[in-house]
Each structure stands twice: as structure tokens, then as C-alpha cells.
Coordinates of C-alpha atoms and ligand atoms in Angstrom, one line a residue:
X132 CA 89.6 71.5 116.1
X133 CA 91.7 74.3 116.8
X134 CA 90.8 77.9 115.6
X135 CA 93.6 77.5 113.2
X136 CA 92.2 73.9 111.3
X137 CA 89.2 76.1 110.4
X138 CA 89.2 78.2 107.1
X139 CA 87.5 81.8 107.2
X140 CA 86.2 83.7 104.6
X141 CA 84.7 86.8 104.5
X142 CA 82.1 88.6 102.0
X143 CA 79.8 91.3 102.0
X144 CA 77.5 91.7 105.2
X145 CA 75.0 94.0 103.4
X146 CA 75.0 94.8 99.8
X147 CA 75.0 94.0 96.5
X148 CA 77.4 91.1 96.3
X149 CA 76.0 89.6 99.6
X150 CA 73.1 87.3 98.5
X151 CA 75.0 86.0 95.2
X152 CA 77.9 85.1 97.5
X153 CA 75.9 83.4 100.1
X154 CA 74.1 81.8 96.7
X155 CA 77.6 81.0 95.1
X156 CA 79.0 79.4 98.8
X157 CA 75.5 77.3 99.3
X158 CA 76.0 75.4 95.5
X159 CA 79.3 75.1 96.8
X160 CA 78.4 72.4 99.6
X161 CA 78.4 75.3 102.8
X162 CA 76.1 75.7 104.9
X163 CA 76.5 78.0 107.7
X164 CA 74.7 79.0 111.3
X165 CA 74.5 82.7 112.1
X166 CA 75.7 84.0 115.1
X167 CA 73.2 86.3 117.2
X168 CA 75.2 89.4 116.1
X169 CA 75.2 88.1 112.1
X170 CA 78.8 88.9 111.9
X171 CA 80.1 85.3 111.8
X172 CA 78.6 82.4 110.7
X173 CA 79.8 78.8 111.8
X174 CA 80.3 76.5 108.8
X175 CA 77.6 73.1 109.4
X176 CA 79.1 71.0 106.6
X177 CA 83.0 72.1 106.3
X178 CA 85.3 73.8 108.5
X179 CA 84.9 76.8 106.7
X180 CA 83.3 80.1 108.7
X181 CA 82.3 83.2 107.6
X182 CA 82.7 86.7 109.1
X183 CA 80.1 89.6 107.5
X184 CA 82.1 92.6 107.0
X185 CA 81.9 96.0 104.6
X186 CA 83.1 95.2 101.1
X187 CA 85.9 97.4 101.8
X188 CA 87.4 95.5 104.9
X189 CA 87.8 92.1 102.5
X190 CA 90.6 92.5 101.9
X191 CA 92.2 94.2 104.9
X192 CA 90.7 91.4 107.2
X193 CA 93.4 89.0 104.5
X194 CA 95.8 90.3 105.1
X195 CA 96.2 90.8 108.8
X196 CA 95.4 87.1 108.9
X197 CA 91.5 87.2 110.4
X198 CA 90.6 85.3 107.6
X199 CA 92.0 83.6 104.8
X200 CA 89.6 84.2 101.3
X201 CA 87.6 87.1 100.8
X202 CA 84.6 87.7 98.2
X203 CA 85.0 91.0 96.8
X204 CA 84.4 93.6 93.4
X205 CA 87.6 93.4 91.6
X206 CA 87.3 97.5 91.8
X207 CA 87.7 97.2 95.6
X208 CA 90.4 94.3 95.4
X209 CA 92.7 96.8 93.2
X210 CA 92.1 100.2 94.7
X211 CA 93.7 99.2 97.9
X212 CA 96.7 97.0 95.7
X213 CA 97.3 100.1 94.6
X214 CA 97.3 102.1 97.7
X215 CA 99.4 99.7 99.8
X216 CA 101.5 99.4 96.9
X217 CA 105.4 101.8 97.9
X218 CA 106.3 103.3 101.1
X219 CA 104.2 99.5 102.9
X220 CA 105.6 96.9 100.1
X221 CA 103.5 95.3 97.8
X222 CA 100.2 94.0 98.5
X223 CA 99.7 91.1 100.7
X224 CA 96.0 89.8 98.7
X225 CA 95.5 89.1 95.6
X226 CA 92.9 87.6 93.3
X227 CA 92.5 84.3 93.3
X228 CA 89.0 83.7 90.5
X229 CA 86.8 85.8 89.0
X230 CA 83.2 84.9 90.2
X231 CA 80.6 85.9 87.1
X232 CA 78.4 88.4 89.3
X233 CA 77.9 92.0 90.4
X234 CA 79.6 93.0 86.8
X235 CA 79.6 97.0 86.9
X236 CA 82.9 99.2 85.3
X237 CA 84.8 101.7 86.7
X238 CA 83.8 104.7 84.3
X239 CA 85.1 107.5 83.4
X240 CA 82.2 110.8 82.8
X241 CA 81.9 114.1 81.0
X242 CA 78.7 116.2 81.1
X243 CA 76.1 115.9 78.4
X244 CA 77.3 118.5 76.4
X245 CA 81.2 118.1 76.6
X246 CA 82.9 116.8 73.6
X247 CA 85.1 114.3 74.7
X248 CA 87.5 112.9 72.0
X249 CA 90.1 111.5 74.2
X250 CA 92.3 111.5 77.5
X251 CA 93.9 114.5 76.5
X252 CA 90.7 116.6 76.8
X253 CA 91.2 115.9 80.4
X254 CA 94.6 117.9 81.0
X255 CA 94.3 119.9 83.9
X256 CA 90.2 119.0 84.7
X257 CA 89.0 118.0 88.2
X258 CA 87.8 114.3 88.1
X259 CA 85.3 113.6 91.0
X260 CA 86.1 109.9 92.1
X261 CA 86.5 107.2 94.7
X262 CA 88.5 105.1 93.3
X263 CA 91.7 107.4 93.7
X264 CA 94.1 104.5 93.2
X265 CA 92.7 103.2 89.9
X266 CA 92.4 106.9 88.3
X267 CA 95.5 108.0 88.9
X268 CA 96.8 104.6 87.6
X269 CA 94.9 105.1 84.1
X270 CA 95.4 108.9 83.8
X271 CA 99.3 108.3 84.5
X272 CA 99.0 105.3 82.0
X273 CA 97.2 107.9 79.5
X274 CA 100.1 110.2 80.1
X275 CA 96.9 112.7 81.2
X276 CA 97.6 115.3 84.5
X277 CA 94.4 116.0 86.0
X278 CA 93.3 116.8 89.9
X279 CA 91.7 114.0 91.3
X280 CA 88.8 114.6 93.8
X281 CA 88.4 112.2 96.5
X282 CA 84.7 111.8 97.2
X283 CA 83.1 109.1 99.5
X284 CA 80.2 108.7 98.1
X285 CA 77.9 110.8 95.6
X286 CA 80.7 111.2 93.1
X287 CA 77.2 111.5 90.5
X288 CA 76.3 114.8 91.5
X289 CA 79.7 116.2 91.6
X290 CA 79.6 118.6 88.4
X291 CA 76.3 119.6 89.2
X292 CA 77.2 120.8 92.7
X293 CA 80.9 122.0 90.8
X294 CA 83.0 121.2 92.8
X295 CA 84.3 118.8 89.7
X296 CA 83.9 118.9 86.2
X297 CA 83.6 115.3 85.4
X298 CA 83.8 111.5 87.1
X299 CA 85.5 108.2 87.3
X300 CA 82.7 106.1 89.5
X301 CA 80.8 102.5 89.1
X302 CA 78.5 101.7 86.0
X303 CA 76.4 99.0 85.7
X304 CA 73.2 100.3 83.3
X305 CA 74.4 103.4 83.0
X306 CA 70.7 104.7 84.1
X307 CA 72.9 106.6 87.2
X308 CA 74.7 108.5 84.7
X309 CA 71.9 109.3 82.3
X310 CA 69.5 111.2 85.1
X311 CA 72.5 113.1 86.5
X312 CA 73.1 114.3 82.8
X313 CA 76.8 112.6 82.4
X314 CA 77.6 110.3 79.4
X315 CA 80.2 107.2 79.9
X316 CA 83.3 108.5 77.6
X317 CA 86.5 105.6 78.9
X318 CA 86.5 102.1 80.5
X319 CA 89.4 102.1 83.4
X320 CA 88.5 98.8 84.7
X321 CA 85.9 95.9 83.7
X322 CA 85.2 94.9 87.4
X323 CA 83.2 91.5 89.1
X324 CA 83.0 90.1 92.1
X325 CA 86.4 87.9 92.8
X326 CA 87.7 85.9 94.7
X327 CA 90.4 87.1 96.9
X328 CA 93.3 85.4 98.6
X329 CA 96.6 86.1 100.8
X330 CA 99.6 86.4 98.5
X331 CA 100.9 84.0 100.7
X332 CA 98.3 80.6 100.9
X333 CA 98.7 78.6 104.7
X334 CA 100.5 75.7 104.4
X335 CA 97.8 74.1 107.1
X336 CA 94.6 71.9 107.0
X337 CA 93.2 75.1 105.7
X338 CA 95.6 74.6 102.5
X339 CA 93.5 71.4 101.4
X340 CA 90.0 73.6 102.3
X341 CA 90.9 76.1 99.7
X342 CA 92.1 73.3 96.8
X343 CA 88.8 71.7 97.1
X344 CA 87.1 75.1 97.6
X345 CA 88.5 76.0 94.6
X346 CA 87.2 72.7 92.5
X347 CA 83.9 73.2 93.4
X348 CA 83.6 77.1 92.6
X349 CA 85.2 76.1 89.4
X350 CA 82.7 73.6 89.0
X351 CA 79.2 76.2 90.1
X352 CA 80.7 78.5 87.8
X353 CA 81.2 76.7 85.1
X354 CA 77.8 74.7 84.9
X355 CA 76.4 77.9 84.6
X356 CA 77.4 78.0 81.5
X357 CA 78.0 74.7 80.3
X358 CA 75.0 72.8 78.7
X359 CA 74.6 68.8 77.0
X360 CA 73.8 68.7 73.6
X361 CA 72.9 65.3 72.1
X362 CA 71.1 64.9 68.9
X363 CA 71.6 62.3 65.8
X364 CA 73.2 62.6 62.5
X365 CA 75.1 60.9 59.7
X366 CA 78.2 58.9 61.3
X367 CA 79.7 61.1 57.9
X368 CA 78.9 64.4 59.5
X369 CA 80.1 64.0 63.0
X370 CA 83.2 65.9 62.8
X371 CA 81.5 68.8 60.8
X372 CA 79.5 69.7 63.4
X373 CA 81.3 69.1 66.6
X374 CA 83.7 71.9 65.1
X375 CA 79.9 73.9 65.5
X376 CA 79.7 73.7 68.9
X377 CA 81.2 76.4 71.5
X378 CA 83.9 75.3 72.9
X379 CA 83.1 71.8 73.2
X380 CA 84.2 68.6 74.0
X381 CA 84.5 65.7 71.7
X382 CA 81.1 63.7 71.7
X383 CA 80.6 60.8 73.0
X384 CA 78.9 58.5 69.7
X385 CA 76.4 55.5 69.9
X386 CA 75.2 53.5 67.0
X387 CA 71.5 53.9 66.2
X388 CA 69.7 50.6 66.3
X389 CA 68.5 49.9 62.1
X390 CA 70.2 52.8 60.9
X391 CA 73.1 51.8 59.3
X392 CA 75.8 54.9 59.2
X393 CA 73.4 56.8 61.7
X394 CA 74.3 57.8 65.2
X395 CA 73.1 59.2 67.9
X396 CA 75.5 61.2 70.1
X397 CA 76.4 63.8 73.1
X398 CA 79.0 66.5 74.3
X399 CA 79.5 68.6 76.8
X400 CA 79.8 72.5 75.4
X401 CA 81.7 74.8 77.6
X402 CA 80.1 77.9 76.1
X403 CA 76.7 79.8 75.6
X404 CA 74.2 77.7 73.0
X405 CA 72.2 80.0 70.6
X406 CA 69.9 79.3 68.1
X407 CA 72.1 80.3 65.6
X408 CA 74.6 77.4 66.8
X409 CA 71.3 74.8 66.7
X410 CA 70.2 76.0 63.0
X411 CA 74.3 75.6 62.1
X412 CA 74.3 71.8 63.1
X413 CA 70.8 71.2 61.5
X414 CA 72.6 72.3 58.5
X415 CA 75.8 70.3 58.8
X416 CA 73.1 67.0 59.4
X417 CA 72.2 67.2 62.7
X418 CA 68.5 66.4 63.9
X419 CA 67.1 66.0 66.9
X420 CA 68.9 68.1 68.8
X421 CA 68.2 68.9 72.7
X422 CA 70.3 71.0 74.7
X423 CA 69.9 70.2 78.3
X424 CA 71.6 72.0 81.8
X425 CA 74.0 70.9 83.8
X426 CA 73.5 70.6 87.7
X427 CA 76.6 69.9 88.9
X428 CA 79.9 69.1 87.5
X429 CA 83.4 68.1 88.8
X430 CA 86.2 67.4 86.7
Ligands
LIG1377 P1 79.5 98.2 102.3 O1 78.3 98.7 103.1 O2 79.8 97.1 101.8 O3 80.4 99.3 101.6 P2 78.9 99.3 99.4 O4 78.0 100.2 99.4 O5 80.6 100.3 99.7 O6 78.7 98.4 101.0 P3 77.8 98.1 97.2 O7 77.1 99.4 96.8 O8 77.1 97.4 97.3 O9 79.1 98.6 98.4 O10 78.3 97.5 95.9 C1 79.4 96.3 96.2 C2 80.3 96.0 94.8 O11 79.0 95.6 93.9 C3 81.1 97.5 94.3 O12 81.8 97.7 95.2 C4 81.1 96.7 92.8 O13 82.4 95.8 93.0 C5 79.9 96.3 92.6 N1 79.1 96.7 91.8 C6 78.0 95.9 90.6 N2 76.8 96.9 90.3 C7 77.4 97.7 90.5 C8 77.3 99.3 90.4 N3 76.0 99.9 89.7 N4 77.2 100.3 91.2 C9 78.3 100.2 92.3 N5 78.7 99.1 92.1 C10 78.4 97.7 91.6
LIG1378 ZN1 81.9 99.7 100.4

């Protein structure tokens, strides 16, 4: 098989996205053999190979055609899309799926004592960030004129060092901000890991592989929240109970031997089920409720 017949996916070599990226691909049935330099992994189950790179290099590898797909934070992807707009034309890569891990947000944070009411407070201030493109775009949309101080790391200490008045950085728990006497005041971008692809997908064998991988990824993401719900109830209560299922499909219904008007029902729910849902179902006439995890799904 020639090299062009094999799909190449770029993922982060080490860091916050590495484990979850490999786990996602494993759940899609992909197994890899690592090369000695550990930068290239040969796909053993399908003609799909991996390239292990720095997350910042993922979009560029797609743009240059070195890879067909990549897993990267939306923050990095959007920043590079903004960076490539303008003189060089539009970026040649885009987000095709959000992957449900690596959640964080790009937020504006100000010193604890700063009395922030709205973006207008930022006028003429210096904001330190590693995301100058996303920040500039947000400032423009908020009609604010501020000075962007581009830093490649350690953004959170800039206010203490006096090199900036506030910051725009990635936040997940907020612990780093608190440790640096900063508070989050505005979210600029909600981010998570995404699947990125070339703006124009290949038309050869790789296209089928991409379609198949997308189907499997959709299935993997779906089963994370999907549950199979089983219950018994009077037939007359079925509609009311079904309406309570979070993003539920129509139930499969079977009569119960020896009990007139009583049925056993099962339905897939595509959103998380809470105790509250079960209490509500019980009130609507359901009993013997069971919530089961779904192992695999292909629709
Ligand atoms: P590399 O060596 O590959 O350049 P990095 O240091 O730039 O790694 P990581 O810190 O591993 O990158 O973060 C990778 C991605 O993880 C981020 O771009 C972001 O999308 C996501 N992420 C999730 N939570 C956080 C967080 N609290 N801080 C930073 N990034 C986070
Ligand atoms: Zn990086």
C-alpha cells in the first residue's frame, strides 16, 4: 500500500491531551506500534498512522498536508486560524468535531482588588496573553482599545512583575489564578479538544477512512453519556414517562405475562440521567427502573 493510502493523524506528543487522544483512538479500534524515536506510530489494525508532535504544530502539519487529521485544543486551532487570516488568505484547516475532553476556557483575569464591571474598564491597559489573536478579536468585538503583551508562557505572573495590568489565559479549575491573586472576569473562548482537518478533504482512499473514523468517534462520544433505561409501568403512562427521558428515543415496549395493561419498556437516552429523572418517572407511574451503561454504539 502506498503512503498516500494511509491516513495520518497528528496528536500531542506529551501533555494534557496525549493520554485522552490515544484513548479515544483506541476506543475507535485503532492500535499502533511505536517507532524507536517515538514520533511516529504505525497503525496495526487500520491504515491509519500517528504523528506525535507539539500541540502548536498540529494545525501547521494539516496545512502542509503532512497529516490529514489532528487532535488539538480549540484554543490553539482558533488562534492559528486567526493568525493565518489576512495576507496569506484563509486558513486551510478547520474543526470538524468537538471531542469532549481537555475542557478549559480562555478567560480574562484581573488582580483581586480590581473593580471590573465590563470590558470598557480595560481601555488602555496592558493585557498579557499567549493568545494575541483571540484576545485582539474579542477586544475588537467589545470595541475596546487595550495593549496586548504577547508572552509564550508564565502569563499569570505578569501582573505581579508589573509587565501587564491583567491577563488572558487558559483556566480550568481557577486554582492557578487564585494562587496568583487574580480573578476571572470574562470568558473569551470555551475550549476542549477538537478534531481538526484540512478545509478540503482528500478524495482518495483516505476519505473513506476519515468517514469511518468520524462514525466511530461519534459512537464513542455518544456512549459516554448514553444509557439504556428499562422500566415497568401501566401502558397508559408510557407517553408521560417517555417525555421525561432526557433526549430519549421512542421506547421498545413488551407486554408482561399475566399482567394486563402493564408493560416492560426500554429506551436509549442520549443525555445524562439523574436521580431526579428517576424520581419524576416514578411519580409518572414507572417502577423497577434500571439504568445501564452502553458499551458500544453504531447508528
Ligand atoms: P506542548 O509541549 O505540546 O506545546 P503545551 O504546554 O502547549 O504542550 P498543555 O499544557 O499540555 O500544552 O495543554 C494542551 C491543551 O490542553 C491546551 O491547549 C488546552 O486546550 C488544554 N487544557 C485543558 N485544561 C487546561 C489548563 N488548565 N491549562 C492549559 N491548557 C489546558
Ligand atoms: Zn503548546
